[in-house]
Tab-separated table of C-alpha atoms and ligand atoms in Angstrom:
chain	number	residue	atom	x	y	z
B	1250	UNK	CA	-99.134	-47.781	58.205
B	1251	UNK	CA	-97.160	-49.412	55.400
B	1252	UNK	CA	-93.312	-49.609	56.960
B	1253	UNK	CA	-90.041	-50.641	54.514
B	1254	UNK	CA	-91.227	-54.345	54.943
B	1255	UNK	CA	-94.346	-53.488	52.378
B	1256	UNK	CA	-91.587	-51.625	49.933
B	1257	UNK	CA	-91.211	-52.791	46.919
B	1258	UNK	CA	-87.873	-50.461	46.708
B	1259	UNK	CA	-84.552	-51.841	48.132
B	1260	UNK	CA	-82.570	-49.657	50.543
B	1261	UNK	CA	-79.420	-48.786	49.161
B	1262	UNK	CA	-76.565	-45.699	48.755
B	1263	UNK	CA	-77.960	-42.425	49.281
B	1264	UNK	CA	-78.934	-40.177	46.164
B	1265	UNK	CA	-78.119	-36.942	48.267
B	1266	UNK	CA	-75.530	-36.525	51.116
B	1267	UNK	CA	-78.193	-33.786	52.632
B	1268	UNK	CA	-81.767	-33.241	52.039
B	1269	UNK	CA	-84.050	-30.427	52.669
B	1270	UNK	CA	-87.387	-30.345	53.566
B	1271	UNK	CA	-89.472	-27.117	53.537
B	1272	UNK	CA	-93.200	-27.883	55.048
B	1273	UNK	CA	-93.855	-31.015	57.077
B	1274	UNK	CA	-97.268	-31.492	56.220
B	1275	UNK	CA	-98.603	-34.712	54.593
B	1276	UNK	CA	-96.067	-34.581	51.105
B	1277	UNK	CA	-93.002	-33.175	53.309
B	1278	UNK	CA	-93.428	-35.672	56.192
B	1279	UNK	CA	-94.206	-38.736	53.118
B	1280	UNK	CA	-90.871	-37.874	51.839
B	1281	UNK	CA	-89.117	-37.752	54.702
B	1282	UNK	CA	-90.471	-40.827	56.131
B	1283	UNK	CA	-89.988	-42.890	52.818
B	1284	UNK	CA	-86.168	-41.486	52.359
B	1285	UNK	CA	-84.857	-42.327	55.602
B	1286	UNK	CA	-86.536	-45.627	55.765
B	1287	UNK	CA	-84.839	-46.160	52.342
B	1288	UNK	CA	-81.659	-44.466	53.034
B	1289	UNK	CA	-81.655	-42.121	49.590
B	1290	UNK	CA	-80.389	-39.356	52.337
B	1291	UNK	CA	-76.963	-39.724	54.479
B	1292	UNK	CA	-78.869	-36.312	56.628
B	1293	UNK	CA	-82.826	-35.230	55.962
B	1294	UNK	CA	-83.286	-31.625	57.506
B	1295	UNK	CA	-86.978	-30.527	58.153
B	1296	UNK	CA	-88.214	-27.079	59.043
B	1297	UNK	CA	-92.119	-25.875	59.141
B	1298	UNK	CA	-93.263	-22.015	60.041
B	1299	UNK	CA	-95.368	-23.849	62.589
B	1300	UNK	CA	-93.691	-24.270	65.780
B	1301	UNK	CA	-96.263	-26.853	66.956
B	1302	UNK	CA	-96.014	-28.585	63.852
B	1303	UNK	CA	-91.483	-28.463	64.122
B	1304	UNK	CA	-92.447	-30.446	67.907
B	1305	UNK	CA	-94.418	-32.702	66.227
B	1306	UNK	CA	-92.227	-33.609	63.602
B	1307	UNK	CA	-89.413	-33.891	66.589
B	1308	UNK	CA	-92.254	-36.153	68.533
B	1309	UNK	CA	-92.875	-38.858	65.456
B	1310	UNK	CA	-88.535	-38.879	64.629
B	1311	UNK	CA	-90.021	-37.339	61.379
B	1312	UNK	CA	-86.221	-37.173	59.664
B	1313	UNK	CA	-82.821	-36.871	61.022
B	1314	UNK	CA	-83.194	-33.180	62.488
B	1315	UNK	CA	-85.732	-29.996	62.769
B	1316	UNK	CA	-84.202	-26.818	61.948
B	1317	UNK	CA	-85.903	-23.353	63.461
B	1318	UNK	CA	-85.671	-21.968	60.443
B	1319	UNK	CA	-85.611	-22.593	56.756
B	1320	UNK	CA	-82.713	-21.435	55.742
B	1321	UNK	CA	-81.239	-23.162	58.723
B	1322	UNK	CA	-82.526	-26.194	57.350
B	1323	UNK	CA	-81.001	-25.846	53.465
B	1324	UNK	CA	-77.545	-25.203	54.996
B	1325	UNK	CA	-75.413	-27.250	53.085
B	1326	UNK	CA	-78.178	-29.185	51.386
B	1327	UNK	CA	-77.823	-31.290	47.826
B	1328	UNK	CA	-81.267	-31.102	46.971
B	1329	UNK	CA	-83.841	-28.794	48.863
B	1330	UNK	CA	-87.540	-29.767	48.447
B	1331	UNK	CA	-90.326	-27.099	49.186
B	1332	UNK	CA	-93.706	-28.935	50.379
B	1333	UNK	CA	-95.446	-25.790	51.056
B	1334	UNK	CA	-99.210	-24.422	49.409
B	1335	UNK	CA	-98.628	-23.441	45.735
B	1336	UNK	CA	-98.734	-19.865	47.298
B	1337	UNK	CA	-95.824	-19.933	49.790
B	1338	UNK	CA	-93.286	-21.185	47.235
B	1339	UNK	CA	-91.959	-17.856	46.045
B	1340	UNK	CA	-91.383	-16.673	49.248
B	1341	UNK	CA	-89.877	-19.603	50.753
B	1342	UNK	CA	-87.056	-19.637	47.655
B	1343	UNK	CA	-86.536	-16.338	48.362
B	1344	UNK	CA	-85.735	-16.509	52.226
B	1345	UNK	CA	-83.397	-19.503	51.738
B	1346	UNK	CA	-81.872	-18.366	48.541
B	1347	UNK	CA	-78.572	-17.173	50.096
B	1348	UNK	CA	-78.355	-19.925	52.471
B	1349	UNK	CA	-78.372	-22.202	49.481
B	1350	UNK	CA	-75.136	-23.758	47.946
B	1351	UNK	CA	-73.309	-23.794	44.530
B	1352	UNK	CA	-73.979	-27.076	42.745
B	1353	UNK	CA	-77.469	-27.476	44.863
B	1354	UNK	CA	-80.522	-28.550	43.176
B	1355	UNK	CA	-83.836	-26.807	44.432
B	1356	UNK	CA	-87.387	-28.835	44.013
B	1357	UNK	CA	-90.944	-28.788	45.182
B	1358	UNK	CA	-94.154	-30.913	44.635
B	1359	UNK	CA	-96.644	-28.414	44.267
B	1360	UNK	CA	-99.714	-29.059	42.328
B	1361	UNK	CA	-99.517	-26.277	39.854
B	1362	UNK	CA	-95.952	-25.975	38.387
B	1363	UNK	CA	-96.065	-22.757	35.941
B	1364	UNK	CA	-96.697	-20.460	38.366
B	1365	UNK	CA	-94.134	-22.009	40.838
B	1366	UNK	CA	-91.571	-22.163	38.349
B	1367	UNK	CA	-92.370	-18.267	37.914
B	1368	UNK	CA	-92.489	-17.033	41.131
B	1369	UNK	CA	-88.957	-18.994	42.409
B	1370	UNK	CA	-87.128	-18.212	39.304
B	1371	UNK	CA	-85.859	-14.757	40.112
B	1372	UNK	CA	-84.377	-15.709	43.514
B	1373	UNK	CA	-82.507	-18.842	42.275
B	1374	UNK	CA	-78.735	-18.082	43.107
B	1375	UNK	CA	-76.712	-19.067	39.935
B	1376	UNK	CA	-75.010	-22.256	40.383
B	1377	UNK	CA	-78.191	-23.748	41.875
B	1378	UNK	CA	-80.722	-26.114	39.506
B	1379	UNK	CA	-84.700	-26.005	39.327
B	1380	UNK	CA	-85.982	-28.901	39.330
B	1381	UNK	CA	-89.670	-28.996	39.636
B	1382	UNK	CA	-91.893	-32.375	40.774
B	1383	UNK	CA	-94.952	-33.108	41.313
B	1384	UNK	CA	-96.104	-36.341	43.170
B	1385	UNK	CA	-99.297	-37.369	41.590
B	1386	UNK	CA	-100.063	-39.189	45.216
B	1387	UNK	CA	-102.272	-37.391	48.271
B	1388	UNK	CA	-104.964	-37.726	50.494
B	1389	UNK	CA	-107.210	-35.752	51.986
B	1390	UNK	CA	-105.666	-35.056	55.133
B	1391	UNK	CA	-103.263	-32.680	56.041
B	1392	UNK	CA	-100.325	-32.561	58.305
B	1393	UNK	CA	-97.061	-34.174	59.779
B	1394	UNK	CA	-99.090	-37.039	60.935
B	1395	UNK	CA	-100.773	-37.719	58.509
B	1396	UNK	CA	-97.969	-38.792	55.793
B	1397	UNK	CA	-96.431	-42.123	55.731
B	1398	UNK	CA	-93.846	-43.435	53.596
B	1399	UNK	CA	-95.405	-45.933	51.069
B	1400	UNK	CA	-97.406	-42.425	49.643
B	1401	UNK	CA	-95.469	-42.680	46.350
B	1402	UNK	CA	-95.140	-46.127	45.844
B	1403	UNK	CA	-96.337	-47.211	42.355
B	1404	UNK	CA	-98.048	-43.804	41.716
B	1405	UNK	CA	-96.681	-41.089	38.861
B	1406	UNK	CA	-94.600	-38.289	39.754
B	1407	UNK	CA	-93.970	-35.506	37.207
B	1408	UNK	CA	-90.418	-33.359	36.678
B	1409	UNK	CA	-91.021	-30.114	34.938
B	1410	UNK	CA	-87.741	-28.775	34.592
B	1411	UNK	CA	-87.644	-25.170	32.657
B	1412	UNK	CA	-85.429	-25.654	29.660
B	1413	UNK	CA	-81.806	-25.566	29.588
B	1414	UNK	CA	-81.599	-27.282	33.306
B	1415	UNK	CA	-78.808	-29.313	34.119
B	1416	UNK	CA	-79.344	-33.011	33.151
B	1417	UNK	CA	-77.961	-34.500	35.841
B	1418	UNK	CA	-79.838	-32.402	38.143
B	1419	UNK	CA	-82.933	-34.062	36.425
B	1420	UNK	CA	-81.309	-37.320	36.454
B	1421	UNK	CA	-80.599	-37.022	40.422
B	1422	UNK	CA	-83.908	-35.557	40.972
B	1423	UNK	CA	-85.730	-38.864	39.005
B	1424	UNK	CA	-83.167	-41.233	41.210
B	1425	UNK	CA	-84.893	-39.701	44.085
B	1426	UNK	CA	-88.462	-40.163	43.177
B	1427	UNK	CA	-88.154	-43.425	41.382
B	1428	UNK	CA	-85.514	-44.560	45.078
B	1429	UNK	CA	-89.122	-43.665	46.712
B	1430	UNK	CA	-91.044	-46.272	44.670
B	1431	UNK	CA	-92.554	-43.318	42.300
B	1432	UNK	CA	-93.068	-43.445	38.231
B	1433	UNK	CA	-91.116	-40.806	36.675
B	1434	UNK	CA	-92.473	-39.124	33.672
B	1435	UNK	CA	-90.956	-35.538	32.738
B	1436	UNK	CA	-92.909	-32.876	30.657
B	1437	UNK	CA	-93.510	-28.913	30.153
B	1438	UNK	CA	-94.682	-26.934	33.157
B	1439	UNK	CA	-97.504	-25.806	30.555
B	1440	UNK	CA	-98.561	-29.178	29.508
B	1441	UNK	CA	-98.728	-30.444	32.934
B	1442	UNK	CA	-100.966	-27.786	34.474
B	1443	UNK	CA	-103.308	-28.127	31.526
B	1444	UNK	CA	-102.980	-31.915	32.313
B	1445	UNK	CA	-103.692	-31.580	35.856
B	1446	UNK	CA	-107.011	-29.210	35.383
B	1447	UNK	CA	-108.736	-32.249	33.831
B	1448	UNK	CA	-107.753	-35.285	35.704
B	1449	UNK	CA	-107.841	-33.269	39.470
B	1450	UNK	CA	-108.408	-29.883	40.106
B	1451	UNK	CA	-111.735	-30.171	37.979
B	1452	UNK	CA	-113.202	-32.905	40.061
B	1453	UNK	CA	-111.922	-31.251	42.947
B	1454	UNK	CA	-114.153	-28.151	42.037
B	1455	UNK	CA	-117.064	-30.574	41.324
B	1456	UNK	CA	-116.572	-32.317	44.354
B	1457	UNK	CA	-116.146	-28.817	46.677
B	1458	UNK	CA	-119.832	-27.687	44.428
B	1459	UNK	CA	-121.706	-30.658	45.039
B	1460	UNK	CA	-121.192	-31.066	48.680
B	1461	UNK	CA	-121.917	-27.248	49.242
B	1462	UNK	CA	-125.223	-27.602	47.133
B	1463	UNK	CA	-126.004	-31.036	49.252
B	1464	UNK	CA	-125.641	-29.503	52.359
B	1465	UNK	CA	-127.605	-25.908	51.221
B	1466	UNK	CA	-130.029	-28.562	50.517
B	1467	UNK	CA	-129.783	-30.022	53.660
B	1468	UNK	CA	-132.595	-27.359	55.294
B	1469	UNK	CA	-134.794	-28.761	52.982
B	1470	UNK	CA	-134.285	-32.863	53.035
B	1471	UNK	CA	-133.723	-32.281	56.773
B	1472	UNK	CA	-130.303	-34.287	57.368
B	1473	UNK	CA	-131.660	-37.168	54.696
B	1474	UNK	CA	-128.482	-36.181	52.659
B	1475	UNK	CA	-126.176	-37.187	55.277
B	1476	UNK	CA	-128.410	-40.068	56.106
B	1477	UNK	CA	-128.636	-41.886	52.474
B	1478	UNK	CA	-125.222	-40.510	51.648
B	1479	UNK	CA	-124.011	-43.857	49.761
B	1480	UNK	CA	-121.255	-44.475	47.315
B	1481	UNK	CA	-121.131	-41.747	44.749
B	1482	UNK	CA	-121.975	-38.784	47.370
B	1483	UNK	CA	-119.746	-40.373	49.929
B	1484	UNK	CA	-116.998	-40.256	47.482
B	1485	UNK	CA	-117.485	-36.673	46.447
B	1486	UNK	CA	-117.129	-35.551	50.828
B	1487	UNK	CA	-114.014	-37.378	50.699
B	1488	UNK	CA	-112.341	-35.207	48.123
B	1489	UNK	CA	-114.043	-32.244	49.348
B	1490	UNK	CA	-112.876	-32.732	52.499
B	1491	UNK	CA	-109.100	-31.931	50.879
B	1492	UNK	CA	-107.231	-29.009	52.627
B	1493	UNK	CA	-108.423	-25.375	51.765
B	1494	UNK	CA	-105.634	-23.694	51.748
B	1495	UNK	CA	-103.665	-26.210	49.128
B	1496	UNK	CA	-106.894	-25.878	47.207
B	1497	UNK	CA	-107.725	-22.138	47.180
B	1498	UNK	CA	-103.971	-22.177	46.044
B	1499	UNK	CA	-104.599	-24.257	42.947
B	1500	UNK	CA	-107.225	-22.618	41.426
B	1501	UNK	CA	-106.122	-19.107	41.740
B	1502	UNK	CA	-102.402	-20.527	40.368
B	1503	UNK	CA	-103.793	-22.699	37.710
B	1504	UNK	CA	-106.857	-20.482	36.669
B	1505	UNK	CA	-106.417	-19.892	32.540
B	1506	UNK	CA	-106.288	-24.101	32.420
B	1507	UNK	CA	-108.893	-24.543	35.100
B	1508	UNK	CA	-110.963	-22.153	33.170
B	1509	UNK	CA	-110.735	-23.755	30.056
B	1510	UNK	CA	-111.684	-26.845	31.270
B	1511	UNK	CA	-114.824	-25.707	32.718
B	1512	UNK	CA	-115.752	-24.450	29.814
B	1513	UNK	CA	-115.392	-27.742	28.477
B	1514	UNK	CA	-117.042	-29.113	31.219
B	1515	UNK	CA	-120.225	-27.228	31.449
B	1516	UNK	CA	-120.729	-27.658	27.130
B	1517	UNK	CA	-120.563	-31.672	27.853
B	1518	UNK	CA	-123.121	-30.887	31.000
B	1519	UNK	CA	-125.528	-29.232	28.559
B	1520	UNK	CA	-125.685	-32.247	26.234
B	1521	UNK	CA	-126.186	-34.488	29.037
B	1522	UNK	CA	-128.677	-32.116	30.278
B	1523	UNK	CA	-130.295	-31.988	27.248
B	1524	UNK	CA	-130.646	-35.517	26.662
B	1525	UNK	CA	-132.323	-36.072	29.905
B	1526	UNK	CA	-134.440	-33.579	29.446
B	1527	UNK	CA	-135.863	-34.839	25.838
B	1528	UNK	CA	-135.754	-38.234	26.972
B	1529	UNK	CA	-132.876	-39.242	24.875
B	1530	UNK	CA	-131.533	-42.552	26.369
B	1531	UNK	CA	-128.954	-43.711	23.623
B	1532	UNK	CA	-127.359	-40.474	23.883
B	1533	UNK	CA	-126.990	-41.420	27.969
B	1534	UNK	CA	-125.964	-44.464	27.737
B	1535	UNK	CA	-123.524	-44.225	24.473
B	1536	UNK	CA	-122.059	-41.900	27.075
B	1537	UNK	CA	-121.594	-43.989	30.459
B	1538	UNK	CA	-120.633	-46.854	27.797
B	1539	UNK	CA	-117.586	-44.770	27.217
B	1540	UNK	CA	-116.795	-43.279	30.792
B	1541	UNK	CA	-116.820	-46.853	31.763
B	1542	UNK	CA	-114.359	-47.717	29.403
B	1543	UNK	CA	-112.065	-44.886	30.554
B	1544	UNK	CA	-112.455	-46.301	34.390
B	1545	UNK	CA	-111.235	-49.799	33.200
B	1546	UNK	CA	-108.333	-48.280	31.235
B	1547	UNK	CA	-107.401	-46.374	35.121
B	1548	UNK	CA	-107.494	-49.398	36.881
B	1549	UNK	CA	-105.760	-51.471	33.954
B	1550	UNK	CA	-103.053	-48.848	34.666
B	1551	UNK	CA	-102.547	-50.320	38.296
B	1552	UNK	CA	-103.389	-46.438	39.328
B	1553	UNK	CA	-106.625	-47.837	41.187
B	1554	UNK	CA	-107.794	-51.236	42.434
B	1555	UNK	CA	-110.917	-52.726	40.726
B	1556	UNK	CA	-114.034	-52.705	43.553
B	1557	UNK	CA	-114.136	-56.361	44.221
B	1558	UNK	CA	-110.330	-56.100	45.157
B	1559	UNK	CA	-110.837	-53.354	47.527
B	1560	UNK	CA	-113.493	-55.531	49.369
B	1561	UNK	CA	-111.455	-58.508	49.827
B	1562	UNK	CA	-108.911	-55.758	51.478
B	1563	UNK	CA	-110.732	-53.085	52.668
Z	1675	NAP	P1	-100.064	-29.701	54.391
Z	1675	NAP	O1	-100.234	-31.068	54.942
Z	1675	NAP	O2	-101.080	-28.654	54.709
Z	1675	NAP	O3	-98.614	-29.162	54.791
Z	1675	NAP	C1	-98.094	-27.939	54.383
Z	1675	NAP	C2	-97.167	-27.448	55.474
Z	1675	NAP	O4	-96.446	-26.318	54.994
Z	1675	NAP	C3	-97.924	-27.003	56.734
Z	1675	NAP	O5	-97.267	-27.468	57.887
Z	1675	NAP	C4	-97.865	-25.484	56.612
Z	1675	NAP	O6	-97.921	-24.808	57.854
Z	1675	NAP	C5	-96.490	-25.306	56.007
Z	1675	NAP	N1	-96.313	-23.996	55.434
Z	1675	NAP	C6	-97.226	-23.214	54.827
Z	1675	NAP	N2	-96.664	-22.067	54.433
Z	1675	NAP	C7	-95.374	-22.118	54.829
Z	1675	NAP	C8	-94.295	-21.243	54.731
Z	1675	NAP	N3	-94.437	-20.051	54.135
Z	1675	NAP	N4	-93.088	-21.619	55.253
Z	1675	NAP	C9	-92.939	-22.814	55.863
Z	1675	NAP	N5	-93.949	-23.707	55.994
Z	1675	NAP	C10	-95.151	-23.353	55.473
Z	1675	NAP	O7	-99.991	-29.725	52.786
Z	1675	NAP	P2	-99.561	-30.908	51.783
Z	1675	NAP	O8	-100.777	-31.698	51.446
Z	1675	NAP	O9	-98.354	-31.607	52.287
Z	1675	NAP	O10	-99.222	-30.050	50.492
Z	1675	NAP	C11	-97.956	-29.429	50.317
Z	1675	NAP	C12	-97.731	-29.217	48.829
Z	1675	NAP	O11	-97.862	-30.478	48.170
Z	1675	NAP	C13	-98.701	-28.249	48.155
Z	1675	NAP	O12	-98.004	-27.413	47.300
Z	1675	NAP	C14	-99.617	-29.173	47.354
Z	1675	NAP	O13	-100.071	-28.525	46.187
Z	1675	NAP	C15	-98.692	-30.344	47.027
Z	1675	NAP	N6	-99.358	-31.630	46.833
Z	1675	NAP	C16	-100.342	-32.038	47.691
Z	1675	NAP	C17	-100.981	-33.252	47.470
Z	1675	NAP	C18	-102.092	-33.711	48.393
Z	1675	NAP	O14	-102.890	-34.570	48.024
Z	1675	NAP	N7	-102.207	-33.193	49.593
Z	1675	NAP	C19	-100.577	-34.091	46.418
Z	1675	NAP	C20	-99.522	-33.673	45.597
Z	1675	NAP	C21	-98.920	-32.432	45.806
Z	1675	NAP	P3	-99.308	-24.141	58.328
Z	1675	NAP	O15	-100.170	-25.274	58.742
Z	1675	NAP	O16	-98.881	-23.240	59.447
Z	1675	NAP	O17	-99.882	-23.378	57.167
């Protein structure tokens, strides 16, 4: 795995004298791994529910420390950092709210931010900043070994903080992010869920169907599915192999977007539909003309490698 030799950030002074970490599965443990190797943190403090997953963390040196408990683990803390399931995040803030300082700043990365920002709200102790993030960076494995520290590196991360919040909160919070090699683009909690539904928890959902439907198929084509599973299907069981319960999260916390965008979705599916039906090849390919426009714009971005680049490095 990529170590601070591959970083293109420098180590330097630390953002935050003490850092948090709520949930050392593949974000928390990224974080941790990428701060310490780049010193943003003088102290990073870890704590999971999961005592197998606390040994583990103690096992890989996964931080400075691993508290018992949460609230243990925010103790004194600059900047706390929940890197639990969409789900978890209201209760979490609200069993380490009184163990949380004046002049603190409290973050997370989940994928949905609305409905975090919603549910944490009413335990936030005055004196103590929201900061919401979201690392647009993952993979589809779960767990503390499973993160490693170049995760962000060169990949978007979004701040959604509610309005009125504390600039230099924000400001501290970016320093962070942008300290772990991270793009830093802030926007409305609203806006970004909307966002998100189109560019990833839509093709999730595609991905989770089609790879259901393959393998109810799979009684009939008698394993051939597995067998000639090349590139595009291949693609789709690597996304749908994504964790459940971050997933099941997502789309019942981001359902009025996700909604709307399968709406979308399925009125663009009946014009393709249609046009293979009634033979109508220059609606087809005026189509995947376009879509294949959009895929050189991504990897113009530098947000994905072109094919023939990931062959010469696989
Ligand atoms: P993960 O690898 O499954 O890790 C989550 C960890 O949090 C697990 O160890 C889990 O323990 C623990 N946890 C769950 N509920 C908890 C609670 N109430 N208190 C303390 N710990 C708890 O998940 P992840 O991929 O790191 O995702 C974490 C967050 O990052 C999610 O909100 C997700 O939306 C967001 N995110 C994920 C990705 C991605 O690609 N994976 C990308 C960007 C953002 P158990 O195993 O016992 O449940």
């Amino acid at each position: 795995m990529s170590s601070v030799e591959s970083f293109a950030p420098r180590r330097g002074e630390p953002v935050f004298g003490r850092l948090a970490i709520i949930g050392i599965g593949l974000i928390g443990s990224s974080i941790a791994r990428a701060a310490k190797e780049l010193n943003l943190a003088g102290t990073i403090v870890l704590a999971d529910r999961d005592e197998a997953v606390r040994r583990r963390a103690r096992e890989l040196g996964i931080g400075h420390a691993v508290a018992e408990t949460a609230a243990e683990a925010v103790r004194d803390a600059d900047h706390i950092i929940l890197c639990v399931p969409v789900g978890a995040c209201g209760a979490v803030a609200e069993e380490i709210a009184p163990a949380l300082k004046q002049g603190a700043i409290l973050s997370d990365v989940g994928s949905v931010k609305g409905s975090v920002i919603e549910a944490v709200t009413p335990h936030l102790p005055d004196g103590v900043a929201l900061v919401p993030a979201h690392p647009v960076a993952g993979t589809e494995n779960s767990g503390p070994d499973a993160g490693f520290p170049s995760l962000f590196l060169n990949r978007w991360c979004i701040l959604t903080p509610p309005e009125g919040t504390d600039a230099a909160a924000v400001a501290k919070t970016r320093q962070l992010w942008e300290g772990m090699g991270a793009i830093v683009e802030v926007m409305g909690a609203q806006h970004h869920d909307l966002v998100l539904a189109v560019t990833s928890h839509l093709p999730h959902l595609i991905a989770y169907n089609i790879v259901g439907t393959a393998e109810d198929l799979e009684a009939v084509t008698q394993s051939e599915v597995i067998k000639f599973s090349a590139g595009g299907f291949r693609d789709f069981t690597r996304i749908a192999a994504s964790d459940p319960t971050m997933w099941r999260d997502v789309f019942l916390h981001n359902k009025e977007a996700v909604l709307e965008m399968l709406g979308r979705f399925n009125e663009d599916l009946a014009i393709l539909t249609r046009a293979i039906r009634y033979g109508d090849g220059e609606t087809l390919h005026r189509h995947f003309t376009r879509t294949r426009a959009i895929r050189r714009g991504i990897v113009a971005l530098g947000q994905e490698k072109p094919e023939t680049e990931k062959l010469r490095k696989p």
